Coordinates of C-alpha atoms in Angstrom, one line a residue:
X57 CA -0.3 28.0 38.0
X58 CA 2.6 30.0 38.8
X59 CA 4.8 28.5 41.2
X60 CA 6.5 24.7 40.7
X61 CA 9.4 23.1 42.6
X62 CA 12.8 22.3 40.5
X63 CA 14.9 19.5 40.8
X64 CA 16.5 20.6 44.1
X65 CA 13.3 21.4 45.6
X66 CA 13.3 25.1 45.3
X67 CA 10.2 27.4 44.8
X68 CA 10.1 28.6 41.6
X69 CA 7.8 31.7 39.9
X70 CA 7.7 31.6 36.2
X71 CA 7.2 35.3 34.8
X72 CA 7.9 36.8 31.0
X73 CA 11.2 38.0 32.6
X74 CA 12.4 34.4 33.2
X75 CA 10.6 32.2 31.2
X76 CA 13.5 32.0 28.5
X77 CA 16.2 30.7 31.3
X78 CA 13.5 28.5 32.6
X79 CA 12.8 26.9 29.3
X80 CA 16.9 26.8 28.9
X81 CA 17.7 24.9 31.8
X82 CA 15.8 22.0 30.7
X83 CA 14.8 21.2 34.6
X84 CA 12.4 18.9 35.8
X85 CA 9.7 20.8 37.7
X86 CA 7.3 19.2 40.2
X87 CA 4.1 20.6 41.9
X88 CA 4.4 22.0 45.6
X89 CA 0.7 20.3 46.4
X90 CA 0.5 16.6 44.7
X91 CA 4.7 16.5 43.7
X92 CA 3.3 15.7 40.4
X93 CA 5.1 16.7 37.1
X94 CA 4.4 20.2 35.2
X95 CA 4.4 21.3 32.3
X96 CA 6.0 24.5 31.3
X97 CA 3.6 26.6 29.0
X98 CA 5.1 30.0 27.2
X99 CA 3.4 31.0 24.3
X100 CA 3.4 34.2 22.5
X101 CA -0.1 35.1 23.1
X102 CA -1.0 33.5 26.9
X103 CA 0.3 33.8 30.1
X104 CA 3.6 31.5 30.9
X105 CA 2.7 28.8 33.6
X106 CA 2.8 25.6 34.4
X107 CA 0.2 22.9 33.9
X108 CA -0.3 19.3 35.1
X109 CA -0.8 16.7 32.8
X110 CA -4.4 15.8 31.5
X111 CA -3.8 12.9 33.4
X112 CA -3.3 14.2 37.1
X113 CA -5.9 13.9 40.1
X114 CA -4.2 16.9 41.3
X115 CA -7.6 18.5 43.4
X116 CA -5.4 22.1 42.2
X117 CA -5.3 20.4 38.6
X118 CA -8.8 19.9 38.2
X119 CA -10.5 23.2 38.9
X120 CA -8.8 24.5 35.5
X121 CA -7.6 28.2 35.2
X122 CA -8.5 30.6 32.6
X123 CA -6.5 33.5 30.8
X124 CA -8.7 35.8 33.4
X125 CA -7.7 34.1 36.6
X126 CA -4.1 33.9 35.3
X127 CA -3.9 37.3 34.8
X128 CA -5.5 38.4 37.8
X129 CA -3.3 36.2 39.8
X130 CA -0.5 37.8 38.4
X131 CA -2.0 41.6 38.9
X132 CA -2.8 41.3 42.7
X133 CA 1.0 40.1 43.4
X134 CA 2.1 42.7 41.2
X135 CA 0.1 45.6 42.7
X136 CA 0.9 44.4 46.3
X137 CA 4.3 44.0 46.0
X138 CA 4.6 47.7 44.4
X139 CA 3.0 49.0 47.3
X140 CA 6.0 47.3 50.2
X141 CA 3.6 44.3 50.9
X142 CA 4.6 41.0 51.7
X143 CA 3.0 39.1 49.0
X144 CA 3.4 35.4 47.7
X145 CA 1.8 33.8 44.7
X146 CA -0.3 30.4 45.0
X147 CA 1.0 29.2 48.5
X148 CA 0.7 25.6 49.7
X149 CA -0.8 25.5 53.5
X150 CA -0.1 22.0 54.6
X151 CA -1.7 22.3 57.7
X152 CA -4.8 22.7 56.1
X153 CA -4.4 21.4 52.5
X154 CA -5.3 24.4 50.9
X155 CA -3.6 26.4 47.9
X156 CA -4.6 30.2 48.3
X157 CA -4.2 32.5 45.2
X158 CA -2.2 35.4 47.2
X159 CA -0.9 35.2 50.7
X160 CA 0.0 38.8 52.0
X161 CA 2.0 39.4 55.0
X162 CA 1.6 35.8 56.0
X163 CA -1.6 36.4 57.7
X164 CA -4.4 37.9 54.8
X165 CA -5.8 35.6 52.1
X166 CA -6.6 36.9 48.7
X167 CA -9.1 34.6 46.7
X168 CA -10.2 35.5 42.7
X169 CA -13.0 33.4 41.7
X170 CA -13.3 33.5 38.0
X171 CA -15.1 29.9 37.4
X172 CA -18.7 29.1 39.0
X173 CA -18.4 26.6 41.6
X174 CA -20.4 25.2 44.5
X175 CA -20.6 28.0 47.1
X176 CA -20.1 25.8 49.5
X177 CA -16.6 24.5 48.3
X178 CA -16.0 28.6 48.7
X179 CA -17.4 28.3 52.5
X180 CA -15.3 25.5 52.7
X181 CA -11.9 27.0 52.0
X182 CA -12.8 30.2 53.7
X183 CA -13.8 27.6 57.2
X184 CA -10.5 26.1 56.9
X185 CA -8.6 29.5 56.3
X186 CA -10.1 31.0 59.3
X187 CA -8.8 27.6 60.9
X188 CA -5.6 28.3 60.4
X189 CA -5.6 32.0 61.7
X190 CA -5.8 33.5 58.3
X191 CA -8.2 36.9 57.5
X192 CA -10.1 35.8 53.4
X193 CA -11.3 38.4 51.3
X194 CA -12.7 36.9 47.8
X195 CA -12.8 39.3 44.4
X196 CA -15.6 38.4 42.0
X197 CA -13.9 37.4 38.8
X198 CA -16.7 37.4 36.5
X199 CA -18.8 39.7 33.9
X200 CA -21.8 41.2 35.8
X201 CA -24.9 42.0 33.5
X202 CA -27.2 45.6 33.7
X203 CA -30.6 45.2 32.7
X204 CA -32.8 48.5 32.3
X205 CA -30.4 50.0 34.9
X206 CA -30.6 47.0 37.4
X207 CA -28.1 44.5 37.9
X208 CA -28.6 41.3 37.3
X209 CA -26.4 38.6 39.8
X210 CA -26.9 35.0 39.4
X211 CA -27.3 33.2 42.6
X212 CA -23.3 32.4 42.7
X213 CA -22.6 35.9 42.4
X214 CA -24.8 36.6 45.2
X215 CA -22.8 34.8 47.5
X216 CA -20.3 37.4 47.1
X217 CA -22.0 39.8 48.6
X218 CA -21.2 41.2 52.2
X219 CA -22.2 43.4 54.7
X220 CA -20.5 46.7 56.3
X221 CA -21.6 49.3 58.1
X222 CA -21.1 52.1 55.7
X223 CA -21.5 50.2 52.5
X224 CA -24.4 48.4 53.5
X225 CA -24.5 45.1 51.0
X226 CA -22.3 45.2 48.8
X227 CA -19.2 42.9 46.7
X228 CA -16.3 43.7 44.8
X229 CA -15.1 42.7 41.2
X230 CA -12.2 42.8 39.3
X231 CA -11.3 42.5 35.5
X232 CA -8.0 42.1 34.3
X233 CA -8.9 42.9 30.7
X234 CA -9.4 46.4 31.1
X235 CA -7.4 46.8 34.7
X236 CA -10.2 48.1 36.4
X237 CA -11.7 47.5 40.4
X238 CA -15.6 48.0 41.0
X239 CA -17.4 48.2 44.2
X240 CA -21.0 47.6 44.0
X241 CA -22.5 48.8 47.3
X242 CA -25.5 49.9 49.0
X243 CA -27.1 46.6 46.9
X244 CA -31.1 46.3 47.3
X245 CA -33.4 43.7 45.7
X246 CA -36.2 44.9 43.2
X247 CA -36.7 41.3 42.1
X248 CA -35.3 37.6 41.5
X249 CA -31.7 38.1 40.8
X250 CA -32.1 42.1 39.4
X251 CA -30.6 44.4 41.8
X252 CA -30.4 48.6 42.5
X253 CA -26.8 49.5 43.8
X254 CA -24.4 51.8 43.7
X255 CA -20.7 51.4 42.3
X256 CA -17.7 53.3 42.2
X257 CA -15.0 52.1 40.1
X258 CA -11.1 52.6 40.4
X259 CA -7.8 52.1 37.4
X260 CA -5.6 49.2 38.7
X261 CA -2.8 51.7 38.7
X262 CA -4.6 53.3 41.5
X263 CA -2.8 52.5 45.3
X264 CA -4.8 50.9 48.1
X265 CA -4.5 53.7 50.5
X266 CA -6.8 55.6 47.5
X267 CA -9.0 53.5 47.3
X268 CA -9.5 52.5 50.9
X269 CA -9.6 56.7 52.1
X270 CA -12.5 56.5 48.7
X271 CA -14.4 54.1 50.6
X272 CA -14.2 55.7 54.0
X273 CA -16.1 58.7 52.7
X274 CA -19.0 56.3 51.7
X275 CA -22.2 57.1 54.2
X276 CA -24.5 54.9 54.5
X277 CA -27.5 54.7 52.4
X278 CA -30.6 52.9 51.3
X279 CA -32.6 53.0 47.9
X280 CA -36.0 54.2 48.1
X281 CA -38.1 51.7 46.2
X282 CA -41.7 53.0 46.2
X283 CA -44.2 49.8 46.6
X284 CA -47.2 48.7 45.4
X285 CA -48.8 46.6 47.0
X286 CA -51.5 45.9 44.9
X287 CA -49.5 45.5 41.5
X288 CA -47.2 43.1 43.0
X289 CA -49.9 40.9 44.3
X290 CA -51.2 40.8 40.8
X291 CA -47.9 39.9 39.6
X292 CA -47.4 37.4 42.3
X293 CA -50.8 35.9 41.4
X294 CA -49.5 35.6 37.8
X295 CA -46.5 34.2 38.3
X296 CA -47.7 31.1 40.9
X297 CA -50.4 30.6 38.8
X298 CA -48.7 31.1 35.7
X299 CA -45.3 28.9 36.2
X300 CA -46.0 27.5 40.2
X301 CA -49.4 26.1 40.0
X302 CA -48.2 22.5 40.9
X303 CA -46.3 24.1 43.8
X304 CA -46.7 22.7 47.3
X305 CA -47.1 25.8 48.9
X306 CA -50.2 26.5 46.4
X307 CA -51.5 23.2 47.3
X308 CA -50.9 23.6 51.4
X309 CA -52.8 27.1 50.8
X310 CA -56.0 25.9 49.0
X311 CA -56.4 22.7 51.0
X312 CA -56.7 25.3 54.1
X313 CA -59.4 27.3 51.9
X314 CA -57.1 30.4 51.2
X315 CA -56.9 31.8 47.9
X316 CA -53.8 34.2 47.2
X317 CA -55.4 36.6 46.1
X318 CA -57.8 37.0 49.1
X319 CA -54.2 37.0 51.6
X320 CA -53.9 40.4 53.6
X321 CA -51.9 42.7 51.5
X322 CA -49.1 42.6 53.9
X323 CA -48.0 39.4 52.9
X324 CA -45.7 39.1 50.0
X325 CA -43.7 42.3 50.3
X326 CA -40.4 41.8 48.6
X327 CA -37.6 43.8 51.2
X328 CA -34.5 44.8 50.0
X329 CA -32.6 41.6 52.0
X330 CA -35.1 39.0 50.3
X331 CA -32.1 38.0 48.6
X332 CA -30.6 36.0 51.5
X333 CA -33.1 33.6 51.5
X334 CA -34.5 31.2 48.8
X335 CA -37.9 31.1 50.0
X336 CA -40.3 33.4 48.3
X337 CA -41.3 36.5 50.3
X338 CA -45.4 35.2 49.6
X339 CA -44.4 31.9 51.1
X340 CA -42.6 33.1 54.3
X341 CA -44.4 35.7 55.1
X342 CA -48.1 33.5 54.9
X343 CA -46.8 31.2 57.2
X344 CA -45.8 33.9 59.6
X345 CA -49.4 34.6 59.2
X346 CA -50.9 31.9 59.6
X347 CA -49.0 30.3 62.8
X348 CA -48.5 33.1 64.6
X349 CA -49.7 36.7 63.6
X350 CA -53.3 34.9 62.5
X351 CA -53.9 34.0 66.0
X352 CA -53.1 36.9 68.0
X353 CA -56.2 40.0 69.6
X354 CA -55.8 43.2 69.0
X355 CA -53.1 44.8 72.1
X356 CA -51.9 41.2 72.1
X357 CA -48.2 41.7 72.9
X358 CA -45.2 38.9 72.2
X359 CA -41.9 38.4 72.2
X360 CA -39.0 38.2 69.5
X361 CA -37.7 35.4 70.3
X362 CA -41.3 33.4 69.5
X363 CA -41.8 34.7 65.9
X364 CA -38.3 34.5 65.1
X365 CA -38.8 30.5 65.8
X366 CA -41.5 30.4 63.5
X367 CA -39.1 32.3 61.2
X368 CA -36.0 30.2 60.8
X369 CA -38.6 27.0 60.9
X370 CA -40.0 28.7 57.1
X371 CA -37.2 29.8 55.3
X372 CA -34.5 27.9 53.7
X373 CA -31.3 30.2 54.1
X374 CA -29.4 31.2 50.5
X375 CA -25.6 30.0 50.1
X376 CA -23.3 32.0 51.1
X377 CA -19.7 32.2 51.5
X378 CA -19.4 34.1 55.1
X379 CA -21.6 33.1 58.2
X380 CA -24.9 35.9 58.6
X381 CA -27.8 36.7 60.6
X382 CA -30.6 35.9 58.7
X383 CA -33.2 37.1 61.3
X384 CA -32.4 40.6 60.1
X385 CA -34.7 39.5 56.9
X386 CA -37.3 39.3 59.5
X387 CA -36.8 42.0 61.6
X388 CA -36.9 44.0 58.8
X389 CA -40.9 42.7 57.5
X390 CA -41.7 43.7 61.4
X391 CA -40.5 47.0 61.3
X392 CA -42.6 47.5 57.4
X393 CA -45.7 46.1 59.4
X394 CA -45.0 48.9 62.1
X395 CA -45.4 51.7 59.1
X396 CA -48.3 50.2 58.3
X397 CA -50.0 50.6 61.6
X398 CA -50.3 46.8 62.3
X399 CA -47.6 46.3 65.1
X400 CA -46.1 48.5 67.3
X401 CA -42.8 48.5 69.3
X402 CA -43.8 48.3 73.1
X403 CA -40.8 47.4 74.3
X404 CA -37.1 46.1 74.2
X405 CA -37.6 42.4 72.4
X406 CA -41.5 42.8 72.6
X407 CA -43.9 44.5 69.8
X408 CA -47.9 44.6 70.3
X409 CA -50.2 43.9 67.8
X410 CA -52.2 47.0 67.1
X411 CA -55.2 46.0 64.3
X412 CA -55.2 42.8 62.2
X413 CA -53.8 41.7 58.9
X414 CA -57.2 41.4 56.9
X415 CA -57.9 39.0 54.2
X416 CA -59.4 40.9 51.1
X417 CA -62.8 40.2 50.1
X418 CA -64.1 40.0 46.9
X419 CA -64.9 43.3 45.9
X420 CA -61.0 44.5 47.0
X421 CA -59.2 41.3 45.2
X422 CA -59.4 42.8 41.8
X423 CA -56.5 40.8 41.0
X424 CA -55.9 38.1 38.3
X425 CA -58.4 35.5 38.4
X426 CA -56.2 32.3 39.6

């Protein structure tokens, strides 16, 4: 940490520029959160700060900080205050018993999440910030992997992720080591945790007013991932039968006599917003089947507000940091099974069912044997 309290109470910032008449003064120096005693750290190589003691049950104390998070601390305040912000380094807000990494113009948070945590500590803080009449934005702090030109995101870094109109999904990362901002957007699943997306990346030198007119010229866009259906039943009938075949959804579907493979083609389709909910695409989409779609005649119409009951009651929602719609996940498999000539729109909140889902026989399952 940056900040401390001397002897007489007053806010202190330790930088490279005053580290020596720190160190000189010999002062006591307290924290502004627990009023513990700190340690003052100034080496040649890191970043001066001060630390607690490996003693304190400071709740600051004990979520560590790294180089990284030090540094990017330190970057953000620097970079603000450069461009006629209001900026202040690790504030204390009483009122709320939180510690945010950059306060700018007393009413904008700035969080840099460098460590995996529990997302829902993040949804946490971000609840109680919002308490306290305070906008949160949260920078990714942390390496993101390509894999054969797809990135992969762990489930934390998923979290990240928001939703704007122009940018579609999308999150935004920042590394200190090479001074650099990236701004994945327009992020679409292909599969678990291995995503298409766009990025544009910006020097830390750059202003905000850059980037932010950069961003503005961003349409809206989706990647076109061609499907087959076929394949990616064969692979789904690998994968359950290969690593899931003690699964309770396996075992609900055989005791009812289904077989996977035999399951209308429709069901199982990975979208591009799968990734906001842990449930499987196969899993959700069966059951949508099976209570509700399953049961309906052909011209059969029925309301929105029904299926999306049967919905929520399937999927387990993913963690995230910000509050979302889930539903959309849904309305989005509805308007896929519209393309493929099974529902149509009739009406505002109402679709009609226009043929069946079919199971496939055994001549059409050429899939694995399971």
């Amino acid at each position: 940490m940056f900040t401390a309290k001397d002897q007489d109470g007053r806010d202190i910032v330790v930088t490279r520029g005053n580290v020596a008449f720190l160190k000189a003064g010999n002062n006591q120096y307290t924290c502004g959160c627990c009023e513990e005693k700190l340690i003052l750290k100034a080496g040649e190589i890191n970043i001066p700060h001060f630390s607690h003691l490996a003693s304190s049950k400071c709740r600051f104390a004990s979520e560590g900080e790294s180089e990284r998070h030090l540094s990017g601390k330190k970057y953000f305040l620097e970079w603000l205050i450069l461009q006629d912000f209001q900026a202040d380094v690790e504030v204390y807000l009483r009122g709320i018993k939180r510690q945010a990494d950059i306060l700018v113009d007393e009413r904008t948070v700035i969080e840099y999440q460098c460590s995996t945590v529990p997302v829902h500590e993040l949804r946490q803080r971000t609840e109680d910030y919002h308490l306290a009449g305070l906008g949160v934005h949260w920078i990714l702090g942390q390496d993101i992997r390509m894999v054969k030109g797809r990135y992969y995101l762990t489930t934390f870094q998923q979290a990240f992720i928001k939703q704007k109109s122009n940018l579609g999904y999308y999150l935004v990362q920042y590394l200190p080591e090479i001074n650099c901002w990236t701004l994945l957007y327009h992020i679409t699943m292909d599969t678990i945790n291995r995503f298409y997306a766009r990025s544009m990346t910006f020097d830390g030198r750059v202003g905000f007013d850059v980037i932010k007119k950069a961003i503005g010229r961003i349409k809206y866009a989706t990647f076109y991932v061609k499907r087959d259906l076929a394949f990616e039943r064969q692979k789904q009938c690998y994968f359950y039968t290969r690593f899931k075949k003690q699964s309770l959804f396996l075992k609900d579907l055989y005791e009812q006599g289904y077989y996977l493979q035999h399951l209308p083609i429709e069901i199982g389709v990975v979208l591009p917003m799968q990734f906001r909910v842990k449930t499987p695409a196969m899993e959700w989409q069966f059951y949508l089947w099976r209570d509700f779609f399953r049961g309906m005649d052909c011209e059969e119409s029925f309301q929105l507000d029904h299926l999306l009951t049967v919905f929520v009651k399937n999927v387990v929602p993913m963690p995230l940091i910000w509050d979302e719609d889930r539903t959309e996940l849904c309305l989005a498999y509805l308007q896929f099974l519209c393309k493929q000539g099974i529902l149509r729109r009739s009406s505002a909140g109402y679709y009609t069912m226009s043929r069946q889902m079919k199971e496939l026989v055994n001549d059409e399952a050429y899939f694995l044997d399971i």
